[in-house]
PDB file of C-alpha atoms in Angstrom:
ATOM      1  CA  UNK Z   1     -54.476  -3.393  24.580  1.00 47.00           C
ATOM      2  CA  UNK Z   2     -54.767  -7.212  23.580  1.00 70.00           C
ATOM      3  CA  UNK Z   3     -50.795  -7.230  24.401  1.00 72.00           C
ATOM      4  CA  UNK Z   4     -51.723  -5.952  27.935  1.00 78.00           C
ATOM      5  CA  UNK Z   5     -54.506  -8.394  28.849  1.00 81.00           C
ATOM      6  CA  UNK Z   6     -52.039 -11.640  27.130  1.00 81.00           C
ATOM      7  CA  UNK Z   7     -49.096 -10.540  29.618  1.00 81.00           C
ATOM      8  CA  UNK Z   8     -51.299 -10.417  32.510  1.00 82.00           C
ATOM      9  CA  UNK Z   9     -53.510 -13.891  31.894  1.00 84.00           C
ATOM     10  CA  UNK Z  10     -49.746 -16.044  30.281  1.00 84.00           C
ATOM     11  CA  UNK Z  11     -48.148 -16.105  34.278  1.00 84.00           C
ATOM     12  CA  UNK Z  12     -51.106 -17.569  35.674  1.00 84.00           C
ATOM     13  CA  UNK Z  13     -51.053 -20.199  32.553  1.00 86.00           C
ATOM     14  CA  UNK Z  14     -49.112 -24.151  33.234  1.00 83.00           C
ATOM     15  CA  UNK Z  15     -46.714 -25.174  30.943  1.00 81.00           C
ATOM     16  CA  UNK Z  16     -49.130 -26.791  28.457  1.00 77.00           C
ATOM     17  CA  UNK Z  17     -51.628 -24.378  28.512  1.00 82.00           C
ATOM     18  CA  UNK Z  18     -49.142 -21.861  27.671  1.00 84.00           C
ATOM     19  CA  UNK Z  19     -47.573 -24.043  25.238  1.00 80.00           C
ATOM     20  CA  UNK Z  20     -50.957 -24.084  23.552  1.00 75.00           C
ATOM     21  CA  UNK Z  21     -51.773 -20.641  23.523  1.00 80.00           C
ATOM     22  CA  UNK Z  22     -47.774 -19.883  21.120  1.00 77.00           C
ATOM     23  CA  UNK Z  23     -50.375 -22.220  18.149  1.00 69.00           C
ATOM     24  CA  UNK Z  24     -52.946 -19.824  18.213  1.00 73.00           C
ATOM     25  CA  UNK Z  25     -51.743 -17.267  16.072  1.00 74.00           C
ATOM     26  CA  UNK Z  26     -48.143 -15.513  15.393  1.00 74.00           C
ATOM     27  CA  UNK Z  27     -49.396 -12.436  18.179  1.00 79.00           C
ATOM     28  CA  UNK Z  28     -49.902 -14.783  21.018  1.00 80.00           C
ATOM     29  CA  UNK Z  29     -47.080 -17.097  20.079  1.00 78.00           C
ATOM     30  CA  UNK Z  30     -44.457 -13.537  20.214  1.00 81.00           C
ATOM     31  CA  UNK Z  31     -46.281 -12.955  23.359  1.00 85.00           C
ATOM     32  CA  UNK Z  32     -46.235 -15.941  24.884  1.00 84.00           C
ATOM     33  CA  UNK Z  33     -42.556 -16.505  24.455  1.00 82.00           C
ATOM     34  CA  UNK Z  34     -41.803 -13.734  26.795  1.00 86.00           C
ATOM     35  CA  UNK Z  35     -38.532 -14.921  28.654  1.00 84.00           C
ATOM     36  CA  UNK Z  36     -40.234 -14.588  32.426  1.00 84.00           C
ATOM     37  CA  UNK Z  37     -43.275 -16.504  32.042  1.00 86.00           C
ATOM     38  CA  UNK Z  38     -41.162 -19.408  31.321  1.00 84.00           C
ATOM     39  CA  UNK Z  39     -38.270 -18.258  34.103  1.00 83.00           C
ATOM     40  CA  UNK Z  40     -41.735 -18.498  36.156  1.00 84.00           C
ATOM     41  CA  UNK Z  41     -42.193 -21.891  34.948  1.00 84.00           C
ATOM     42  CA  UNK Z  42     -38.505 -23.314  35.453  1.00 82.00           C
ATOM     43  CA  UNK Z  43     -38.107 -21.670  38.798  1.00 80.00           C
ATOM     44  CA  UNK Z  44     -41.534 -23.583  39.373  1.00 82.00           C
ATOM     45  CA  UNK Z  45     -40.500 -27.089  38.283  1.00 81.00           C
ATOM     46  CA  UNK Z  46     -36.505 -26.340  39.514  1.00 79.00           C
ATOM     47  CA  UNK Z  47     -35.889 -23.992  42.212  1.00 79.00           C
ATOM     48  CA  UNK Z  48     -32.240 -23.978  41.585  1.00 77.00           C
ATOM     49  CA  UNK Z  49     -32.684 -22.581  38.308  1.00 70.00           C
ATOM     50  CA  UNK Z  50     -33.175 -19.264  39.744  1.00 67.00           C
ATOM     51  CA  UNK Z  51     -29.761 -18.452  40.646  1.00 68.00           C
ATOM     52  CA  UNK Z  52     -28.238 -19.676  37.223  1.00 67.00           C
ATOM     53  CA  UNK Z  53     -26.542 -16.638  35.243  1.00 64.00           C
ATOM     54  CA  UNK Z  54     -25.981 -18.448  32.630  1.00 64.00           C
ATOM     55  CA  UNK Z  55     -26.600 -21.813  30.879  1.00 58.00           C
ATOM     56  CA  UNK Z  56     -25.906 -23.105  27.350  1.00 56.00           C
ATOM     57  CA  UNK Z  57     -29.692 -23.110  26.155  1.00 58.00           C
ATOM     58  CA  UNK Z  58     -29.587 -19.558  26.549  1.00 70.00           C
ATOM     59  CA  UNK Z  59     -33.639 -18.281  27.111  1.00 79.00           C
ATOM     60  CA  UNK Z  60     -35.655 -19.798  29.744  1.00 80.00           C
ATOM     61  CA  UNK Z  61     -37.947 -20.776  27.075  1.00 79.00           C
ATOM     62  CA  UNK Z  62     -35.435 -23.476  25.804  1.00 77.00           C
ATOM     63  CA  UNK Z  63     -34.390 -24.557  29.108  1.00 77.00           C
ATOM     64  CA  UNK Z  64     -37.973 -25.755  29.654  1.00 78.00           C
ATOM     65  CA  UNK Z  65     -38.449 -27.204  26.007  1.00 74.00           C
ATOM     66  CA  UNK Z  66     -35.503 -28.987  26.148  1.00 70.00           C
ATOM     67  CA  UNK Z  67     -36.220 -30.332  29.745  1.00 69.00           C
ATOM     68  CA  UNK Z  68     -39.585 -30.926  29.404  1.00 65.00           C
ATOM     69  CA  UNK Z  69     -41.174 -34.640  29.092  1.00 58.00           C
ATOM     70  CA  UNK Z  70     -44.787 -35.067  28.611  1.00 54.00           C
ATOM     71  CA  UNK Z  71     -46.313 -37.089  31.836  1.00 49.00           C
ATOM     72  CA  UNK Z  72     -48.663 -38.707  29.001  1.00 45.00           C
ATOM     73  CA  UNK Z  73     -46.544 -39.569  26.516  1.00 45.00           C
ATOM     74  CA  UNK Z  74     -48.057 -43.459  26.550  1.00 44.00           C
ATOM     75  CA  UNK Z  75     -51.543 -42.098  26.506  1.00 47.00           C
ATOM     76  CA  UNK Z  76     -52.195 -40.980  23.053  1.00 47.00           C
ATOM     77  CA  UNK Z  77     -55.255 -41.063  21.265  1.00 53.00           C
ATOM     78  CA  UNK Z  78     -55.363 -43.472  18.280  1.00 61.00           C
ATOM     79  CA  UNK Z  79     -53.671 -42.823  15.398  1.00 68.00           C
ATOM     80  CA  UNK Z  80     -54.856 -40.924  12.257  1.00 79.00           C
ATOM     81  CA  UNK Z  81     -52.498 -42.521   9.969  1.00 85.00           C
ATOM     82  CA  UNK Z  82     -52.289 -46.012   8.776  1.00 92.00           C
ATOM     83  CA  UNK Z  83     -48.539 -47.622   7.325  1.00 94.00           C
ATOM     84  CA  UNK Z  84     -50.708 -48.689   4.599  1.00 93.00           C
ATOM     85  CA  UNK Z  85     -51.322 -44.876   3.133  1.00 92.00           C
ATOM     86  CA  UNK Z  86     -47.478 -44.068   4.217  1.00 95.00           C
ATOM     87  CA  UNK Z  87     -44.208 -44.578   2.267  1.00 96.00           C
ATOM     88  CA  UNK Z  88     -40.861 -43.821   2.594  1.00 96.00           C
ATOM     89  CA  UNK Z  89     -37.865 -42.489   0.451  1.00 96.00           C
ATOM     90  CA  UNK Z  90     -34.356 -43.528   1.822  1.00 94.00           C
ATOM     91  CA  UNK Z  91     -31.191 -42.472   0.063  1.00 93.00           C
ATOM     92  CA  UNK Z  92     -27.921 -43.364   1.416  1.00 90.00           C
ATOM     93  CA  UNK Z  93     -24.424 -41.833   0.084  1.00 88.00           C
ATOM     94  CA  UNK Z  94     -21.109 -42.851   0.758  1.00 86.00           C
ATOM     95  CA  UNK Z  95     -18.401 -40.148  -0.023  1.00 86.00           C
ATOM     96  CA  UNK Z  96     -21.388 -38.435  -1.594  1.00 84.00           C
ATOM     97  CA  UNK Z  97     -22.002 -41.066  -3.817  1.00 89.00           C
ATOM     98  CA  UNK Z  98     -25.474 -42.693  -3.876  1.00 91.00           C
ATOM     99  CA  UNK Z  99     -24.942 -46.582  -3.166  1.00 89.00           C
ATOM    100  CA  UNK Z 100     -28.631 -46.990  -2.184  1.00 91.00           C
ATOM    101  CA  UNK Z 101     -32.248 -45.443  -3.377  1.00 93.00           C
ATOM    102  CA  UNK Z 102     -35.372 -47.001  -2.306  1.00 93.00           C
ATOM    103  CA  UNK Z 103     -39.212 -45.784  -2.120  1.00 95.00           C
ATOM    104  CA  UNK Z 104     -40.300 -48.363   0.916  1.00 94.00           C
ATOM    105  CA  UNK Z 105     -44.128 -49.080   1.405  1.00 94.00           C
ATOM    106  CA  UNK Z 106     -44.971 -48.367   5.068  1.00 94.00           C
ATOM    107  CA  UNK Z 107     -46.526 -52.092   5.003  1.00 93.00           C
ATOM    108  CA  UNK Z 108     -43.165 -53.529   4.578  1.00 92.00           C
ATOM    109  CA  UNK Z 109     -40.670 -51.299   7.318  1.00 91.00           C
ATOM    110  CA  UNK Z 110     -44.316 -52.528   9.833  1.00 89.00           C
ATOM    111  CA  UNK Z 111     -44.428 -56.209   9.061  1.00 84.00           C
ATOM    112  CA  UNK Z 112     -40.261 -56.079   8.947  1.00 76.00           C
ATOM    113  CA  UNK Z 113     -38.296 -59.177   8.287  1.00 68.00           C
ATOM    114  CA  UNK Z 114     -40.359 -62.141   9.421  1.00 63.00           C
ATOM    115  CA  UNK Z 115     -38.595 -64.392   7.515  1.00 60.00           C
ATOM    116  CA  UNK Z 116     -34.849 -64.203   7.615  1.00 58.00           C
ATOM    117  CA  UNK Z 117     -32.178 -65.636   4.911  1.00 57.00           C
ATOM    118  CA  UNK Z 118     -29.109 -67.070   6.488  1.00 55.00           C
ATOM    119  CA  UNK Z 119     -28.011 -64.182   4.592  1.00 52.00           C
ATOM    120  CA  UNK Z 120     -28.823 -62.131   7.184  1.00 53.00           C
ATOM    121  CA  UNK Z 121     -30.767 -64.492   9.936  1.00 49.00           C
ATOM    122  CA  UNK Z 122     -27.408 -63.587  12.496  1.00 53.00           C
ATOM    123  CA  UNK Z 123     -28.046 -59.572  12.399  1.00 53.00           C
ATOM    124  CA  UNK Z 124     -31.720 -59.589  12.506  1.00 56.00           C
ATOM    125  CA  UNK Z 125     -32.233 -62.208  15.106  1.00 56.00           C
ATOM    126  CA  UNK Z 126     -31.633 -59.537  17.755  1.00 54.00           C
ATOM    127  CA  UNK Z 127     -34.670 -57.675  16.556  1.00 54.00           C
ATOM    128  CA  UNK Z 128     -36.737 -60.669  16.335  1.00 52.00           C
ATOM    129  CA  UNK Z 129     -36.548 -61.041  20.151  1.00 55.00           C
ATOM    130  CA  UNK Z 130     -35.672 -57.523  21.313  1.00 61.00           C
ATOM    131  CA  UNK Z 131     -38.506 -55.019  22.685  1.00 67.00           C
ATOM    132  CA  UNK Z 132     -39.873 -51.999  21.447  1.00 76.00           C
ATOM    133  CA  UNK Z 133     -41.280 -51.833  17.649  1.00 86.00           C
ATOM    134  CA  UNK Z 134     -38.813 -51.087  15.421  1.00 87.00           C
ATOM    135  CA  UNK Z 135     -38.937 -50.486  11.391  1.00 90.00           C
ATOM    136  CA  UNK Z 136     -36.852 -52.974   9.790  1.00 87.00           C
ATOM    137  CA  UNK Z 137     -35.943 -53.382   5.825  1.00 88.00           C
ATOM    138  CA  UNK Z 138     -33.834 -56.108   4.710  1.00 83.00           C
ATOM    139  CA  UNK Z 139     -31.167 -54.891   1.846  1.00 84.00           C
ATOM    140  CA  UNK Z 140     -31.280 -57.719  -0.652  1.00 77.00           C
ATOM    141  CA  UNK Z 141     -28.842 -57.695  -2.431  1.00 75.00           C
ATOM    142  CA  UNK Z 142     -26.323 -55.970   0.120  1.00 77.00           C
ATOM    143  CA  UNK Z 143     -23.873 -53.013  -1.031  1.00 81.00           C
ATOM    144  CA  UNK Z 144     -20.517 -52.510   0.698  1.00 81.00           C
ATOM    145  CA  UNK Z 145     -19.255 -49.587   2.421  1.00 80.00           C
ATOM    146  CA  UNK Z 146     -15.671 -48.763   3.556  1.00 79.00           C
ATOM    147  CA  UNK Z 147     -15.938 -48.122   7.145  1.00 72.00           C
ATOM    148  CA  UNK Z 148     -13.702 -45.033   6.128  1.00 75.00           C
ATOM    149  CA  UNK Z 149     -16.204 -43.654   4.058  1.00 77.00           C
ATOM    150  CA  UNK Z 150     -18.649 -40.462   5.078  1.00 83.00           C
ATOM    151  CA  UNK Z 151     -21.566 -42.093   5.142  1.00 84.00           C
ATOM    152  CA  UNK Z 152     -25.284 -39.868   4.750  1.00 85.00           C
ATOM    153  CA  UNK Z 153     -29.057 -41.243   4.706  1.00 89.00           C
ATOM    154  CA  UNK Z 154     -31.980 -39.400   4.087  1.00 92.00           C
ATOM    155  CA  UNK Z 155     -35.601 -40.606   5.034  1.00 94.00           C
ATOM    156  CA  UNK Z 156     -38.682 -38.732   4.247  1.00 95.00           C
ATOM    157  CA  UNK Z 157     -42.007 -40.407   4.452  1.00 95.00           C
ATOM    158  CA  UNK Z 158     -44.900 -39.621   2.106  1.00 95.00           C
ATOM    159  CA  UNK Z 159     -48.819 -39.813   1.828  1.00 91.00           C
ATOM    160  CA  UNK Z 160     -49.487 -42.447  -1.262  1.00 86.00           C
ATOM    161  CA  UNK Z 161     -52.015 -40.621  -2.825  1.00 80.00           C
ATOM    162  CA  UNK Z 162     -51.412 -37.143  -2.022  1.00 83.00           C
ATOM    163  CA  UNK Z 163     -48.089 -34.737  -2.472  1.00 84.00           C
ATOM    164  CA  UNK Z 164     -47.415 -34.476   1.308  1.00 90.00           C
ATOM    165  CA  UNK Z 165     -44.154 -35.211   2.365  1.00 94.00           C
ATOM    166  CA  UNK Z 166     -42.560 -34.964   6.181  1.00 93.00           C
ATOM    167  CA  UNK Z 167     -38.568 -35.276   6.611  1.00 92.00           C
ATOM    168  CA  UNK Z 168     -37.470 -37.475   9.630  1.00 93.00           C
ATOM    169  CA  UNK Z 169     -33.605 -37.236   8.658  1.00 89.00           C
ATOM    170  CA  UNK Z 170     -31.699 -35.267   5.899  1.00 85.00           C
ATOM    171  CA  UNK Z 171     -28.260 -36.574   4.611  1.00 74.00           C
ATOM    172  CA  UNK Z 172     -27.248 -37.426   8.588  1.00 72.00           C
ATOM    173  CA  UNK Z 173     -23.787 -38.656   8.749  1.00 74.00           C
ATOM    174  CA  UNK Z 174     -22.977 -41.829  10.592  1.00 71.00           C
ATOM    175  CA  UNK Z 175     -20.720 -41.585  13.371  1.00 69.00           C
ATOM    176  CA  UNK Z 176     -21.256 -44.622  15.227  1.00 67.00           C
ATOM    177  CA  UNK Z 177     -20.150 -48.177  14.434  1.00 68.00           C
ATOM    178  CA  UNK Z 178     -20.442 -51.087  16.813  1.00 66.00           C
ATOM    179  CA  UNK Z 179     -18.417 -53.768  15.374  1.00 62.00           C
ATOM    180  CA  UNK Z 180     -19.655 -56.381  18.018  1.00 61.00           C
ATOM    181  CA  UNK Z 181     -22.703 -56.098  17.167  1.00 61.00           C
ATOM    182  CA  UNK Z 182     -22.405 -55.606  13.120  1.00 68.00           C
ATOM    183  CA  UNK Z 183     -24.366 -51.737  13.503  1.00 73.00           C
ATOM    184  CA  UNK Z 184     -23.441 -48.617  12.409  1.00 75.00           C
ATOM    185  CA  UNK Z 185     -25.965 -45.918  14.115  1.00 78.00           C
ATOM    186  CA  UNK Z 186     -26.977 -42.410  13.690  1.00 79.00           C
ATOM    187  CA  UNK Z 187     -29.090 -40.186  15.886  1.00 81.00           C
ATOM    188  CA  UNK Z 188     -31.015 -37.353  14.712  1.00 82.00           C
ATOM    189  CA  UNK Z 189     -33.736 -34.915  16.239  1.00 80.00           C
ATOM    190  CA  UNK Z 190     -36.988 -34.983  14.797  1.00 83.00           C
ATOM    191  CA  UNK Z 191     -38.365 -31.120  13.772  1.00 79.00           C
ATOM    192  CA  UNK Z 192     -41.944 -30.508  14.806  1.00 78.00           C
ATOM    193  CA  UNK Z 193     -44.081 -27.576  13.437  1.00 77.00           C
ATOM    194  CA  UNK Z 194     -44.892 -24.646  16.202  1.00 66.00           C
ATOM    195  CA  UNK Z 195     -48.391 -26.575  16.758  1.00 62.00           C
ATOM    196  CA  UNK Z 196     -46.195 -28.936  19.510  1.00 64.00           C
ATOM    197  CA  UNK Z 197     -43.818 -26.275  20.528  1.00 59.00           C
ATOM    198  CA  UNK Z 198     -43.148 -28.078  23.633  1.00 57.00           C
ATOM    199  CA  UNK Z 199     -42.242 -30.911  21.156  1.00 60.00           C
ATOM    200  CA  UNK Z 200     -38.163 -31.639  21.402  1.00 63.00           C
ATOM    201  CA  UNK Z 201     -35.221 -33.791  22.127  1.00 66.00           C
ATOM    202  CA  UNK Z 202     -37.827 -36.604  20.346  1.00 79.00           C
ATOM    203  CA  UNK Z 203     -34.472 -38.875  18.319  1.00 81.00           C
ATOM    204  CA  UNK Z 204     -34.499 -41.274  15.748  1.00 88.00           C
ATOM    205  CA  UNK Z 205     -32.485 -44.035  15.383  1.00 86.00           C
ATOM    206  CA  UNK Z 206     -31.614 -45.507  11.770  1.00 88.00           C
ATOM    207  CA  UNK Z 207     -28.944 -48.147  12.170  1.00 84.00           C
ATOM    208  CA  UNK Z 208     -27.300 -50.522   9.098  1.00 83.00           C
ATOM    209  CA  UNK Z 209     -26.819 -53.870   9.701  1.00 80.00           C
ATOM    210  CA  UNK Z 210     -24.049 -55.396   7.914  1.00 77.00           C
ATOM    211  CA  UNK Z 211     -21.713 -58.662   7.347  1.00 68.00           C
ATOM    212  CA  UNK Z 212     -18.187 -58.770   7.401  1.00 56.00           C
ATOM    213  CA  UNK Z 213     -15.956 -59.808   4.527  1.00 50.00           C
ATOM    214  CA  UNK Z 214     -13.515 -60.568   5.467  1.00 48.00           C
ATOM    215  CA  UNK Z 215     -12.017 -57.574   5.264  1.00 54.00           C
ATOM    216  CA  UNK Z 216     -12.449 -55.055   8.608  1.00 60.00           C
ATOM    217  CA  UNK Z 217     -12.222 -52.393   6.761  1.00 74.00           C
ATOM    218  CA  UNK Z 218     -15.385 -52.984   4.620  1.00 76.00           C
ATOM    219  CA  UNK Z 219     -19.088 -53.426   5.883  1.00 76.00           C
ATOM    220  CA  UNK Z 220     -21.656 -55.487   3.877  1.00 81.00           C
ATOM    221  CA  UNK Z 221     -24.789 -53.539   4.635  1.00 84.00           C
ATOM    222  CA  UNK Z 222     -27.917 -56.094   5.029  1.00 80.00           C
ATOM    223  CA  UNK Z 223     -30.450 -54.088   6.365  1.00 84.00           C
ATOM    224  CA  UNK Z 224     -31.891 -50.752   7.922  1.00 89.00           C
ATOM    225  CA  UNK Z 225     -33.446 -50.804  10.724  1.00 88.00           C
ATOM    226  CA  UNK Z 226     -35.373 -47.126  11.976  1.00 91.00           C
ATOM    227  CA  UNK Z 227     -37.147 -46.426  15.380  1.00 89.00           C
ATOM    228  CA  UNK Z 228     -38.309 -43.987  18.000  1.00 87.00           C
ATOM    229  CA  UNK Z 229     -37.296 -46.558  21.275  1.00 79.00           C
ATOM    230  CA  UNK Z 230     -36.918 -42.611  22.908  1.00 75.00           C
ATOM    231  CA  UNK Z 231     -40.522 -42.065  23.162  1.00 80.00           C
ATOM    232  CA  UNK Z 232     -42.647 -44.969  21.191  1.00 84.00           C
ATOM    233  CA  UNK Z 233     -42.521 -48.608  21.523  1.00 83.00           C
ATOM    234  CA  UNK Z 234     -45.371 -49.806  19.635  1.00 87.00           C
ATOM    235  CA  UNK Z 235     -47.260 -49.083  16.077  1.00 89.00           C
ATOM    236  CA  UNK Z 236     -49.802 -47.129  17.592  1.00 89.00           C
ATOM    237  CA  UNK Z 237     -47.266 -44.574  19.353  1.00 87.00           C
ATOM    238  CA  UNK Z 238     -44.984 -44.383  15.918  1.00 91.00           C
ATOM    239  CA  UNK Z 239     -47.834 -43.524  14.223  1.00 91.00           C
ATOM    240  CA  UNK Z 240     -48.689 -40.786  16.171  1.00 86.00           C
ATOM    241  CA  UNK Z 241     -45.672 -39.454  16.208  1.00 87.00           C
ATOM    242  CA  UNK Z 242     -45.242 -39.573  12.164  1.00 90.00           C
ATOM    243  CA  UNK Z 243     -48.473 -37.799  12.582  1.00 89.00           C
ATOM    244  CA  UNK Z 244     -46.710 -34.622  14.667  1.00 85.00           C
ATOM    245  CA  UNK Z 245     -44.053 -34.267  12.091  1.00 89.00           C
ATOM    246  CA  UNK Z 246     -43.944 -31.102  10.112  1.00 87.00           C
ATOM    247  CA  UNK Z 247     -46.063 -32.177   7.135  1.00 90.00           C
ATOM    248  CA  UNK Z 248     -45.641 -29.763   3.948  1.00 88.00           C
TER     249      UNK Z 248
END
């Protein structure tokens, strides 16, 4: 009977409030992910959407996930977490061979690189004058990477004090490399628990700096730079978006 009252309250639900009805328990989530309420919903927001047959998402439901932005995505409430409880394990592999491994302090990818070597004053003066808050760790001493190589990184962020660990990337693979601007880039999608299951197409950026040698071939990696530019330009806004990651 429960099934029967859910399937006749979900179509008169908005996106959101549907949205938040799949966290309330595994039931309501099966329930609510019923193909026609969100067919309702896209033919809603999009019209057009009614006469497609098929489309690569494949349900309805994903169609509107994977559209969907929130309209208050610069409102958030303040932040529960603080860079100064936060830290953060990045591994990077070339040809699966570990050339860097680093626990960060969240103080340090916040406060960034205020004070440049010459070493490396050239690649980071971009993001000394460029917008948006981004999380930037100078690599001193540098390692070298042929531009050949496969190259992976892996960043998970941590509590200090407590065991709870979130994963942003996991051994991504470079595939990117802007010589003009000495950056090598990879974009990943952040996974979010089924609390935010409106949550997706939220990327992360983690980009190396690096020097030439002389040799083209060959990248002298001076620093790592990480941000959410997508959806958060500020502290505040990273924060709370560390804070929506699936913590375990």
């Amino acid at each position: 009977m429960a099934w029967e009252i859910l399937n006749l309250v979900f179509p008169l639900l908005e996106d959101v409030d549907l949205a938040s009805c799949m966290a309330v328990s595994r039931e309501w989530r099966d329930v609510a992910r019923d193909d026609y309420f969100w067919k309702c919903l896209c033919i809603k927001r999009w019209p057009s959407t009614y006469k497609m047959s098929n489309f690569p998402t494949g349900t309805y439901y994903k169609l509107y996930r994977n559209s969907y932005q929130c309209p208050n995505s610069r409102r958030l409430l303040s932040p529960r977490l603080s860079f100064d409880d936060l830290e953060f394990f990045i591994d990077i592999w070339s040809e699966g061979n570990l050339v860097f491994s680093k626990v960060v302090p969240g103080k340090v990818l916040q406060d960034g690189v205020k004070n440049p070597t010459p070493r490396t004053i050239n690649v980071l003066s971009y993001l000394l004058e460029g917008p948006g808050f981004k999380m930037t760790l100078a690599v001193e001493p540098g390692f070298s990477i042929p531009m050949c190589d496969t190259i992976g990184v892996s960043v998970i962020v941590g509590y200090k004090d407590s065991s709870k660990v979130a994963q942003i990337v996991n051994k991504s693979i470079f595939d990117y490399v802007d010589q003009t601007s000495c950056r090598a880039f990879y974009f990943d999608y952040l996974n979010f628990p089924h609390l935010y299951p409106l949550a997706s197409g939220i990327r992360v950026c983690i980009s190396f700096l690096f020097l030439g040698n002389g040799n083209g071939d060959v990248a002298e990696v001076s620093g790592i730079v990480m941000d959410f530019n997508d959806v958060a330009n500020t502290k505040e806004e990273v924060l709370c978006l560390l804070d929506r990651l699936d913590w375990k």
